[in-house]
Coordinates of N, CA and C in Angstrom, one line a residue:
X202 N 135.9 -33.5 63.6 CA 137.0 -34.0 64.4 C 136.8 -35.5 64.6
X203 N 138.1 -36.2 64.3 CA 137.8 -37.7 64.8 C 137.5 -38.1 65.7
X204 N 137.5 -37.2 67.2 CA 137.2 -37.7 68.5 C 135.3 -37.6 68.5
X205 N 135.1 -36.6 67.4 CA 133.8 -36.3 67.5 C 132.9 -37.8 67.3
X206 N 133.3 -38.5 65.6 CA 133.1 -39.8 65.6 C 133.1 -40.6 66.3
X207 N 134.1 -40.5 67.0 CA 134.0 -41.6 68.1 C 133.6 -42.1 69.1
X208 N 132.8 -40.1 69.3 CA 131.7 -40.3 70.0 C 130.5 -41.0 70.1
X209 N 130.4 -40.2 68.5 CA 129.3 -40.9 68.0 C 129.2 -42.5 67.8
X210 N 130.0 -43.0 67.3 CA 130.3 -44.3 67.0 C 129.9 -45.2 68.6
X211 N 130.7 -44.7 69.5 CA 130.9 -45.3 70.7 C 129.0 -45.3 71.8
X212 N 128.9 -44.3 71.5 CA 127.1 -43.7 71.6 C 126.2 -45.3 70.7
X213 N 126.5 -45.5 69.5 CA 125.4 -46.3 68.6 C 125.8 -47.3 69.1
X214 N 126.8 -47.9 69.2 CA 127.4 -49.4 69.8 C 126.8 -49.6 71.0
X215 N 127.0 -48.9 72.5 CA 127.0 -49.3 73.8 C 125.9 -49.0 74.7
X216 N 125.2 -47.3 73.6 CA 124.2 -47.1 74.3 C 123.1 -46.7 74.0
X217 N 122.1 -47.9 74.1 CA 121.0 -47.7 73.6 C 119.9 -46.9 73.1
X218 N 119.2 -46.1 72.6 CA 118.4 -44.9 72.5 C 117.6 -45.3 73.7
X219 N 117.1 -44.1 74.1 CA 116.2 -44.0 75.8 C 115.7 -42.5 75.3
X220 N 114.3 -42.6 74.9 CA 113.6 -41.8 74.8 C 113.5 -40.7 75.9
X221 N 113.3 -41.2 77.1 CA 113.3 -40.4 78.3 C 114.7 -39.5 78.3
X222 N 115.7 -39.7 78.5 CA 116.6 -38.9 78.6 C 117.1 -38.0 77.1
X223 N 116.6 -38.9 76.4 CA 116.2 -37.7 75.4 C 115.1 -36.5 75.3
X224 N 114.2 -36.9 76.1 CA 113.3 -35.7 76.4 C 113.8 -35.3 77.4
X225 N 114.5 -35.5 78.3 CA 115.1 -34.7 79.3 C 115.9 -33.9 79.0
X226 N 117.2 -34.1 77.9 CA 117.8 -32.9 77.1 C 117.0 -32.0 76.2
X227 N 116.4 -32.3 75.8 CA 115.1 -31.3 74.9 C 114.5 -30.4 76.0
X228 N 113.8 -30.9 77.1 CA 113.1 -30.1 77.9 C 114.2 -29.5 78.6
X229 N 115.5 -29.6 78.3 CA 116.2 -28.6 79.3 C 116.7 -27.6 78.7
X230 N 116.7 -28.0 76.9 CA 117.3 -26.9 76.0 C 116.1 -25.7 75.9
X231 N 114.9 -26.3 75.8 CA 113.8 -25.5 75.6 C 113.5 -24.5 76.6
X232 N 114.2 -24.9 78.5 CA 113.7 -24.1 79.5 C 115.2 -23.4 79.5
X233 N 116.2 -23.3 78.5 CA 117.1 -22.2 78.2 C 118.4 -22.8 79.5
X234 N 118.6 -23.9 79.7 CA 119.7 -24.4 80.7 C 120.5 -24.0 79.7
X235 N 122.3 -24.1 80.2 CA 122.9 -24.2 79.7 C 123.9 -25.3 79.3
X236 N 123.9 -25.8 78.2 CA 124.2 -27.1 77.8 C 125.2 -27.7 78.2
X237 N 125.3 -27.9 79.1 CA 126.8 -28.3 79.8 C 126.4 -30.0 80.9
X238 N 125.5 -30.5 80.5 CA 124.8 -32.0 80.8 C 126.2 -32.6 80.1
X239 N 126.6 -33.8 81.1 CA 127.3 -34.9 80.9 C 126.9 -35.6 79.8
X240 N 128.0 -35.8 78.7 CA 127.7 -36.5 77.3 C 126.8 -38.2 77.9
X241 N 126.1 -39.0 77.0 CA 125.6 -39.6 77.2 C 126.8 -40.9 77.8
X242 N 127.9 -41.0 77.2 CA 129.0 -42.0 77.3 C 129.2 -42.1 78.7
X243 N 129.4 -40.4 79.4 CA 129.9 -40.1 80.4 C 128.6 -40.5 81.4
X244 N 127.0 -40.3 81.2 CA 126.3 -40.2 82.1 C 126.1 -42.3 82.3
X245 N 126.6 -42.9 81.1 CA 126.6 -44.7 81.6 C 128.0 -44.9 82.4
X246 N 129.0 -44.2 82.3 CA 130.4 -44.5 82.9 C 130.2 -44.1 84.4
X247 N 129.3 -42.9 85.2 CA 128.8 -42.7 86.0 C 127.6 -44.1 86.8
X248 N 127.2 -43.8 85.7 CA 125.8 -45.0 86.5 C 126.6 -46.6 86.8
X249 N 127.8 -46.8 85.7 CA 128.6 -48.2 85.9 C 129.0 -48.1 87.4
X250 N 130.2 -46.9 87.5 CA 130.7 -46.8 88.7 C 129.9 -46.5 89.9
X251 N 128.5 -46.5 89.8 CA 127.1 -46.6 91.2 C 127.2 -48.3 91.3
X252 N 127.2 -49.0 90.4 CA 126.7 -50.2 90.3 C 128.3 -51.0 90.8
X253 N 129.3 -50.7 89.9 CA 130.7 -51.2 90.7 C 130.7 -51.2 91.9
X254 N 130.3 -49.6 92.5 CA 130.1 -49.4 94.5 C 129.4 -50.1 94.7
X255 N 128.2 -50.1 94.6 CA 127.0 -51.0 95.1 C 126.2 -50.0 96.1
X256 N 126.6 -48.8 95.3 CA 126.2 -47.7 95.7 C 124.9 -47.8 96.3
X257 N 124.5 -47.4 97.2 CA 123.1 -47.3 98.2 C 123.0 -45.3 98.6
X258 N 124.0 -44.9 99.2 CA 123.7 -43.7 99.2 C 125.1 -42.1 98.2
X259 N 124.1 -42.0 97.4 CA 124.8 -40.8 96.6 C 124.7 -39.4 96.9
X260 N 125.8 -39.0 96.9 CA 125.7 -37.1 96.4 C 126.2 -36.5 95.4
X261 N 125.4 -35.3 94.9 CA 125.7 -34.8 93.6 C 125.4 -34.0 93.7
X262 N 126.9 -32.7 93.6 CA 126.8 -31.6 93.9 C 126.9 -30.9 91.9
X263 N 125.8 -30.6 92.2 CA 125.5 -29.6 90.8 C 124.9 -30.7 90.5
X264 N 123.5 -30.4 89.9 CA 122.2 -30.9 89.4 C 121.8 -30.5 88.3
X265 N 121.6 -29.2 87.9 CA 121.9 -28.3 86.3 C 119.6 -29.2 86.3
X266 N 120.0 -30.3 84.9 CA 118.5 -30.3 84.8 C 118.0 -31.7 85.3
X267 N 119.0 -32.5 85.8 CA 119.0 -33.6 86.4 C 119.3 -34.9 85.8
X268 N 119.9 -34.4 84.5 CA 120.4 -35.5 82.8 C 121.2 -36.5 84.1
X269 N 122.6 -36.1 84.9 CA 123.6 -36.8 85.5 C 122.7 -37.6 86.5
X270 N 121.6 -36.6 87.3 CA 120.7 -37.6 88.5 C 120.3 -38.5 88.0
X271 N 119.7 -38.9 87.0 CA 119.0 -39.7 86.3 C 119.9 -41.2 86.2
X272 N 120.8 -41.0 85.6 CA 121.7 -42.0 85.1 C 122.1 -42.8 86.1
X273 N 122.4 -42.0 87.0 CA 123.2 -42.4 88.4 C 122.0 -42.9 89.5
X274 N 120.5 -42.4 89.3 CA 119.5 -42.6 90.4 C 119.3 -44.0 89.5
X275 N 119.3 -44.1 88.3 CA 118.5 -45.7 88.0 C 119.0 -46.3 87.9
X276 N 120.7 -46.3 89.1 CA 121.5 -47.7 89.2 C 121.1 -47.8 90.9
X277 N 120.4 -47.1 91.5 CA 120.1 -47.2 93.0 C 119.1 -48.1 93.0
X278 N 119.4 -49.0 94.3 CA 118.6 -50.0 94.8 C 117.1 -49.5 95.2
X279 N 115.9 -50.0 95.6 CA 114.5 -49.1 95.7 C 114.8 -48.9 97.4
X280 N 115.9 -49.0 97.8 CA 116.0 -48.4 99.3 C 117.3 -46.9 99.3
X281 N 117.4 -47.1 97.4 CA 118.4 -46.4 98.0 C 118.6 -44.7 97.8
X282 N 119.4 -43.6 98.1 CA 118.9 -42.5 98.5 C 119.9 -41.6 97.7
X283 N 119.9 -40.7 96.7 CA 120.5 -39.6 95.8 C 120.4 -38.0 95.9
X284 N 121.1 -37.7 97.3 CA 121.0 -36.3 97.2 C 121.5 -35.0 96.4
X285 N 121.1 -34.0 95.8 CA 121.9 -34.0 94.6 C 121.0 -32.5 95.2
X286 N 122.2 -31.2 94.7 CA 122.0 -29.5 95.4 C 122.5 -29.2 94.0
X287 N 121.5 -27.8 94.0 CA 121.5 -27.0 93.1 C 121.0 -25.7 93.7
X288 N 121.9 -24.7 92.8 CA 121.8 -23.7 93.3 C 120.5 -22.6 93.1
X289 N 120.0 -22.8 91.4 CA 119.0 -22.4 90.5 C 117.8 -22.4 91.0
X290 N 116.9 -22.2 91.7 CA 115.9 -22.6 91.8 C 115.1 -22.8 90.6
X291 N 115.5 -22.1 89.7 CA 114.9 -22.5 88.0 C 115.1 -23.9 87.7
X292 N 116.5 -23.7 87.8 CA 116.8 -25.0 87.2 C 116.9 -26.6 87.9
X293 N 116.2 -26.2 89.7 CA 115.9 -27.4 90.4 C 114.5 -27.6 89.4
X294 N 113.6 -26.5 89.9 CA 112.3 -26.8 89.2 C 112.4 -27.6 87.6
X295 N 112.9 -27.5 86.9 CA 113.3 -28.4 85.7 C 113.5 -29.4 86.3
X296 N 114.3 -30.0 86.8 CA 114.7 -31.3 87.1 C 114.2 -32.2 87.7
X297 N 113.5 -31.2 88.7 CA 112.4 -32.0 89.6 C 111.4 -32.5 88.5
X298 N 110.9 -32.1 87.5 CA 109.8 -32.6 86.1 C 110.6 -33.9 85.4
X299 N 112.0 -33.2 85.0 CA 112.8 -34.3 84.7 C 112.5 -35.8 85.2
X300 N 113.0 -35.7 87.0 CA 113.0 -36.7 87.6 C 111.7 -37.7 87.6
X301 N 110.9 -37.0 87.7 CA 109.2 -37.1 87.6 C 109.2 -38.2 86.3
X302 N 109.3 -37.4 85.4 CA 109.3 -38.2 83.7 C 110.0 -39.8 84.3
X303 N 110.9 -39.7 84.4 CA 112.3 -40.7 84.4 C 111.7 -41.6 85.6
X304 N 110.6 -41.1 86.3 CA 110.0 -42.1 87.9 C 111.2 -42.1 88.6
X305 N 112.2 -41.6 89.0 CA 113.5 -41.8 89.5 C 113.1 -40.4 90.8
X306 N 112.2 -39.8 91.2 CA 111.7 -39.1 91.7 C 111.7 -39.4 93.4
X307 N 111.8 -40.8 93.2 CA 111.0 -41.4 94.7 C 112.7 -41.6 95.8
X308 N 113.6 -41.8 94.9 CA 115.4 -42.1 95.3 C 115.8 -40.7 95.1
X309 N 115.6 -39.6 94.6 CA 116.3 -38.3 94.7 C 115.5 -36.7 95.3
X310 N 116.5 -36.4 96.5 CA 115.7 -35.3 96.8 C 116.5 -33.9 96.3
X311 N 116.1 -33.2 95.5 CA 116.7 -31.9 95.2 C 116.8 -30.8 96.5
X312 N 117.9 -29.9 96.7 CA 118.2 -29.2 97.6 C 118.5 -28.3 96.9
X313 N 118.0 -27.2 97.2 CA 118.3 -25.6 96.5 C 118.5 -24.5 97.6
X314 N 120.1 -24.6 97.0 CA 120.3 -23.3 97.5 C 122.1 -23.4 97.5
X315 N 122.9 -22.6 97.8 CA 124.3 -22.7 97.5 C 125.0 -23.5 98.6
X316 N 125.5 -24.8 97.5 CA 125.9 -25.7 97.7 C 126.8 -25.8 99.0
X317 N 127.3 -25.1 99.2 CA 128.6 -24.7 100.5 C 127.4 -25.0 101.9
X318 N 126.5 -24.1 101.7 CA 125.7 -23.9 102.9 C 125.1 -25.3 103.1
X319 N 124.4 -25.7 101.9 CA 123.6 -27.0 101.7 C 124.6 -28.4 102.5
X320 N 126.0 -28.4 102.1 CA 127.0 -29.1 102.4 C 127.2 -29.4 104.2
X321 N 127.0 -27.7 104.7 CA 126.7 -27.7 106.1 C 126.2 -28.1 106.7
X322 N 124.7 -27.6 106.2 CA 123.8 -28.6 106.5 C 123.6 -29.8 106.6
X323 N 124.1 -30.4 105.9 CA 123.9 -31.8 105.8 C 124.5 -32.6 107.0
X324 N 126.2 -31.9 107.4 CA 127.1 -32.3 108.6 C 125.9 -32.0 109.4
X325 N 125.5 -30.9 109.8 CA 124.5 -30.8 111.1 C 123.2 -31.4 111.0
X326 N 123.0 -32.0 110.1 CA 122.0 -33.0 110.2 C 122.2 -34.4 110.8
X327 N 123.2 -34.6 110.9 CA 124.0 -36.0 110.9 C 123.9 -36.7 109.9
X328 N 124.1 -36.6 108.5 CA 124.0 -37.3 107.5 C 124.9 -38.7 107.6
X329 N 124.0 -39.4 106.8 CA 124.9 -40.7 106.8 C 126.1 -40.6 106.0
X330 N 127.3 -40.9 106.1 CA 128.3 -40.9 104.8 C 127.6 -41.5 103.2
X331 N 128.2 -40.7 102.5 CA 127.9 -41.7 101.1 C 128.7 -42.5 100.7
X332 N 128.1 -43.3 100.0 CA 129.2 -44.1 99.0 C 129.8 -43.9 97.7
X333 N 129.4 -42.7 97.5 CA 129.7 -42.1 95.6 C 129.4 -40.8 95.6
X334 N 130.2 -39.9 95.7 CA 130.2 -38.3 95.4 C 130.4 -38.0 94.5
X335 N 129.4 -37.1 93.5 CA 129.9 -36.6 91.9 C 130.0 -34.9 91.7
X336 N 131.2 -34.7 91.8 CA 131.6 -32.7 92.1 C 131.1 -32.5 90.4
X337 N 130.2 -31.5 90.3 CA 130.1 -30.9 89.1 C 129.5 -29.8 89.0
X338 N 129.7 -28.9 90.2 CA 129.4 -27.7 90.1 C 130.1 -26.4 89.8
X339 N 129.9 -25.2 90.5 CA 131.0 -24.1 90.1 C 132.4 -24.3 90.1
X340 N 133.3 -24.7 89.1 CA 134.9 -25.1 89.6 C 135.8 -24.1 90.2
X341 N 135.5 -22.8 90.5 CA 135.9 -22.2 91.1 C 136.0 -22.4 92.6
X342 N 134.5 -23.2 93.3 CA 134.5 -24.1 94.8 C 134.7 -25.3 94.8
X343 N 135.2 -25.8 93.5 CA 136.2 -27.3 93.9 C 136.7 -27.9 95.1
X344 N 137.7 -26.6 95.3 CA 138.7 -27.1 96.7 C 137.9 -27.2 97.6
X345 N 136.9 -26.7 97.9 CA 135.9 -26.3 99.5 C 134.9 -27.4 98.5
X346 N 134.1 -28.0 97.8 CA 133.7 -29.2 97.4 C 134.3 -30.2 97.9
X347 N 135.3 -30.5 97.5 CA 136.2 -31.7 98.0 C 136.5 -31.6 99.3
X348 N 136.4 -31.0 100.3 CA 137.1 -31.0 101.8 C 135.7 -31.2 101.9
X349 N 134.5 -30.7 101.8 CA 133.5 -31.4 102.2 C 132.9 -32.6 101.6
X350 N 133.3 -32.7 100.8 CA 133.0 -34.4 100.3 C 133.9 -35.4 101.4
X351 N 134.9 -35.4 101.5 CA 135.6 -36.0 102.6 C 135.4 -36.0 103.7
X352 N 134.3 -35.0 104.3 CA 133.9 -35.2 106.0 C 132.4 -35.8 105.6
X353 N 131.8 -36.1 104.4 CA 130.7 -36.5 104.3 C 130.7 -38.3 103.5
X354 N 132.1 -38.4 103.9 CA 132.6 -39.9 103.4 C 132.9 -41.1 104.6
X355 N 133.4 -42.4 104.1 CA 133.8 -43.1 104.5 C 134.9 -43.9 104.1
X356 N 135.4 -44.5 104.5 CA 136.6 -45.7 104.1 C 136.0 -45.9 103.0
X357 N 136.7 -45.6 101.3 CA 135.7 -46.6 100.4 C 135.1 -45.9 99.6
X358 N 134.5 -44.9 100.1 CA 134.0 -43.8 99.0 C 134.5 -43.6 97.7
X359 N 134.0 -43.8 96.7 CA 134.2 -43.1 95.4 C 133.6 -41.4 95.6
X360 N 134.7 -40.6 95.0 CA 134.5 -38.9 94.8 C 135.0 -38.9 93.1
X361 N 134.4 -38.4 92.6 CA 134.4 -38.1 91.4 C 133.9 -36.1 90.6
X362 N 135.3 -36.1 89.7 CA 135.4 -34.2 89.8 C 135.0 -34.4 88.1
X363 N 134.1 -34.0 87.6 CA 133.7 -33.4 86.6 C 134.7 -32.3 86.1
X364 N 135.2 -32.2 84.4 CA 135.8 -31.2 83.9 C 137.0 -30.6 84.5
X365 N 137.9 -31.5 84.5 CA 139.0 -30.9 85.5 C 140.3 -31.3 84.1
X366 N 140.3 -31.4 83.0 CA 141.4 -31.0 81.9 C 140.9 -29.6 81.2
X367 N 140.0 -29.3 81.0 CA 139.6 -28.1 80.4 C 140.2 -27.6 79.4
X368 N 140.3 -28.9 78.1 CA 140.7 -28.8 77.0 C 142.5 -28.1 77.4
X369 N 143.3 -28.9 78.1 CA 143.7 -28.5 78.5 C 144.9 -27.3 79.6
X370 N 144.2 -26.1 79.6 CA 143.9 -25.3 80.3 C 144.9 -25.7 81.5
X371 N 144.5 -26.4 82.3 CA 144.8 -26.9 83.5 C 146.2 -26.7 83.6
X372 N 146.9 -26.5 82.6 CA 148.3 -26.5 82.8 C 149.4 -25.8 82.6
X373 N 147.7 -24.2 82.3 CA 148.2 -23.2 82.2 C 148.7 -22.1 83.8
X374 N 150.0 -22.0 84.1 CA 149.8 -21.3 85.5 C 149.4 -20.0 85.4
X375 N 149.8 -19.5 84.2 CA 149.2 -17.9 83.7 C 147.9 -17.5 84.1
X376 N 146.8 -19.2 84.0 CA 145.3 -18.2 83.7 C 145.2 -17.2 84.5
X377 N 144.3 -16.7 84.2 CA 143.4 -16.1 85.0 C 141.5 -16.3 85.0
X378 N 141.2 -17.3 84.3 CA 140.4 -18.1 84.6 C 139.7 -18.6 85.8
X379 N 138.9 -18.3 86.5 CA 138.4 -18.5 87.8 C 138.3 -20.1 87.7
X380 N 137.6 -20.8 86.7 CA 137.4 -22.3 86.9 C 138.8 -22.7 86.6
X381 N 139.4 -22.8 85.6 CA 140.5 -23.4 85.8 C 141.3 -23.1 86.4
X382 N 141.7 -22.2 87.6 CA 142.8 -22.2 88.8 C 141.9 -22.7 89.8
X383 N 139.8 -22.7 90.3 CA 139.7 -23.8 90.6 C 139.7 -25.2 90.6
X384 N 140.2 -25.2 89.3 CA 140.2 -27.2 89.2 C 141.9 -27.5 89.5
X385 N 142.7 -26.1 89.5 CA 144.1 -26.2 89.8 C 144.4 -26.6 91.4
X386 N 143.7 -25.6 91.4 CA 143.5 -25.5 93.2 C 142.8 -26.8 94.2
X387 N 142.1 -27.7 93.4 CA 141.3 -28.9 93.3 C 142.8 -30.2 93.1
X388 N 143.0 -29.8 92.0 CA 144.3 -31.0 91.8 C 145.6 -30.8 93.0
X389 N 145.9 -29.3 93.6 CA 147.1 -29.3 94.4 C 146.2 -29.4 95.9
X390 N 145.0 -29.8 96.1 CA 144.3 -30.4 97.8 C 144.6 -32.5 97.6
X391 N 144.0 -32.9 96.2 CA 144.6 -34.0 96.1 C 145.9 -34.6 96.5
X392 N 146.4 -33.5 96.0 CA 148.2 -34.4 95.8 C 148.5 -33.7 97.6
X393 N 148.0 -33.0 98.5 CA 148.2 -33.1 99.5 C 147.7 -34.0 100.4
X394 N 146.2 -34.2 100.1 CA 145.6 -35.0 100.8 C 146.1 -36.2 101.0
X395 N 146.1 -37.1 102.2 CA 146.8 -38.3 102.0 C 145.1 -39.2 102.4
X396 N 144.0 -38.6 102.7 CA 142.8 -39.0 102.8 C 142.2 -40.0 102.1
X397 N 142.7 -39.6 100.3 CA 142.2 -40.2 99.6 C 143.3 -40.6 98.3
X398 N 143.1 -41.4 97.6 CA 143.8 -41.9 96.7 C 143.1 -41.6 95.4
X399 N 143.9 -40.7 94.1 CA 143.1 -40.2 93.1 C 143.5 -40.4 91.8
X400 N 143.2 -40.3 90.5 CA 144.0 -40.2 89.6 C 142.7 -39.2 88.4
X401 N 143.5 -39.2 87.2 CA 142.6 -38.4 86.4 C 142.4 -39.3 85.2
X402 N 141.7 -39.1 84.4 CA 141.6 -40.0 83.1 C 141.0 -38.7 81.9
X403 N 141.8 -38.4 81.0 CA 141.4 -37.5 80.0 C 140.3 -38.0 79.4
X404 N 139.7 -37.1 78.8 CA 138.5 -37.6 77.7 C 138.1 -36.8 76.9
X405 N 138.4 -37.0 75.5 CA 137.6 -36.8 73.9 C 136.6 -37.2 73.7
X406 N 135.1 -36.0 73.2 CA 134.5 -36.7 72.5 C 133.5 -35.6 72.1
X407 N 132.1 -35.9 72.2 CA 131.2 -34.8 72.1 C 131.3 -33.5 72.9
X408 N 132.1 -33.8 73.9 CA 132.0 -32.6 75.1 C 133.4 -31.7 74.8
X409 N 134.5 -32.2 74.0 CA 135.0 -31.8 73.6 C 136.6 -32.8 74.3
X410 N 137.8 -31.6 74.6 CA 139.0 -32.1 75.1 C 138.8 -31.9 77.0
X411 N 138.3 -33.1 77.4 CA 138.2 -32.8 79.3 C 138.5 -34.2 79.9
X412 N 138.0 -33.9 81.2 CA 138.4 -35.5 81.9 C 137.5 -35.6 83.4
X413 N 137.6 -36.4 84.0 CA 137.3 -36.5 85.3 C 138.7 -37.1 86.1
X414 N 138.3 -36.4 87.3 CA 139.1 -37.3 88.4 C 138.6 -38.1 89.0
X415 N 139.2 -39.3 89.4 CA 138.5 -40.5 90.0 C 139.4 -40.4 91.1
X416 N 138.9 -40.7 92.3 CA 139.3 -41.0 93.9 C 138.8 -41.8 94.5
X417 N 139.5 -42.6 95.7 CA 138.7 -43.6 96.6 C 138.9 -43.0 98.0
X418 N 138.3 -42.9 99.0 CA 139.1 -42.1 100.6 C 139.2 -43.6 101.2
X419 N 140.7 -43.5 101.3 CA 141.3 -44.3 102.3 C 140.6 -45.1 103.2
X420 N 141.3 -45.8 104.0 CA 140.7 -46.7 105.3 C 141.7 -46.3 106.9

């Protein structure tokens, strides 16, 4: 496919080989993850927009083997703080070695257990707002993702939705698809919300036909 090339092409131009995160995809194919890590293009477009914010404190909901923590923890300042929940205890355990490898260990704390509850917690903790939310977990809890990303925000916040064209999908009202009528159900809380201001950007490439949504919450 042309878009495939252009992945590739776009990959040898912009982004340099990093051994480390290349053994971070190896050690995650080996511990039988399932391959669904943020293309490399996607995990610098991520780390750009930490560094646009001036990001200090992150959340990242879905952690998988920690390929996206990585990218996004080694744009954090050495005070700054990347909470990121996963549901796996398998596959925290991966990531936490990940993180380790990558020294990016000391700015991210892994939380295991399902994400909804973890989300709770956090309000009852008094968490500080973040400055950068990245949804990339079950798309089926989208909607309830995003309503808690917004009580765990501020004026300013970037929230960002992983896989929400789904080659796509998205525009099918037939499915019956559990994730794509979550990412449906995800796009009709947007266009209600008046909280935050959103848009989507499609994208071709190694990952195939998908996109993210980009958002800022209001002032």
């Amino acid at each position: 496919m042309h878009w495939t090339c252009g992945a590739v092409y776009i990959t040898e131009k912009l982004i340099p080989h990093d051994s480390v995160l290349e053994q971070v995809l190896s050690t995650n194919r080996q511990a039988g993850l399932p391959p669904i890590d943020v293309s490399a293009a996607q995990g610098k477009l991520l780390q750009l927009f930490v560094r646009m914010q001036n990001a200090k404190r992150i959340l990242e909901i879905g952690t998988l083997g920690g390929y996206s923590t990585i990218w996004m923890a080694r744009a954090l300042p050495a005070d700054g703080r990347l909470v990121t929940l996963e549901l796996d205890p398998r596959h925290a355990e991966v990531a936490q070695a990940n993180l380790s490898l990558a020294q990016v260990e000391g700015v991210v704390e892994i939380r295991v257990g399902n994400a909804l509850e973890q989300l709770a917690k956090l309000e009852e903790e008094g968490a500080a707002p973040f400055d950068l939310i990245f949804i990339d977990a079950d798309k089926p809890n989208n909607p309830g993702y995003l309503k808690w990303a917004l009580r765990l925000s501020r004026p300013g916040t970037v929230i960002i939705g992983d896989n929400v064209i789904r080659g796509g999908e998205i525009t099918n009202e037939a499915s019956t698809d559990p994730r794509v009528n979550g990412v449906r159900e995800f796009y009709d809380l947007l266009a209600q919300e008046d909280r935050i201001s959103a848009t989507a950007i499609q994208t071709v490439g190694s990952k195939g036909y998908d996109g993210f949504v980009l958002g800022i919450v209001n002032g």
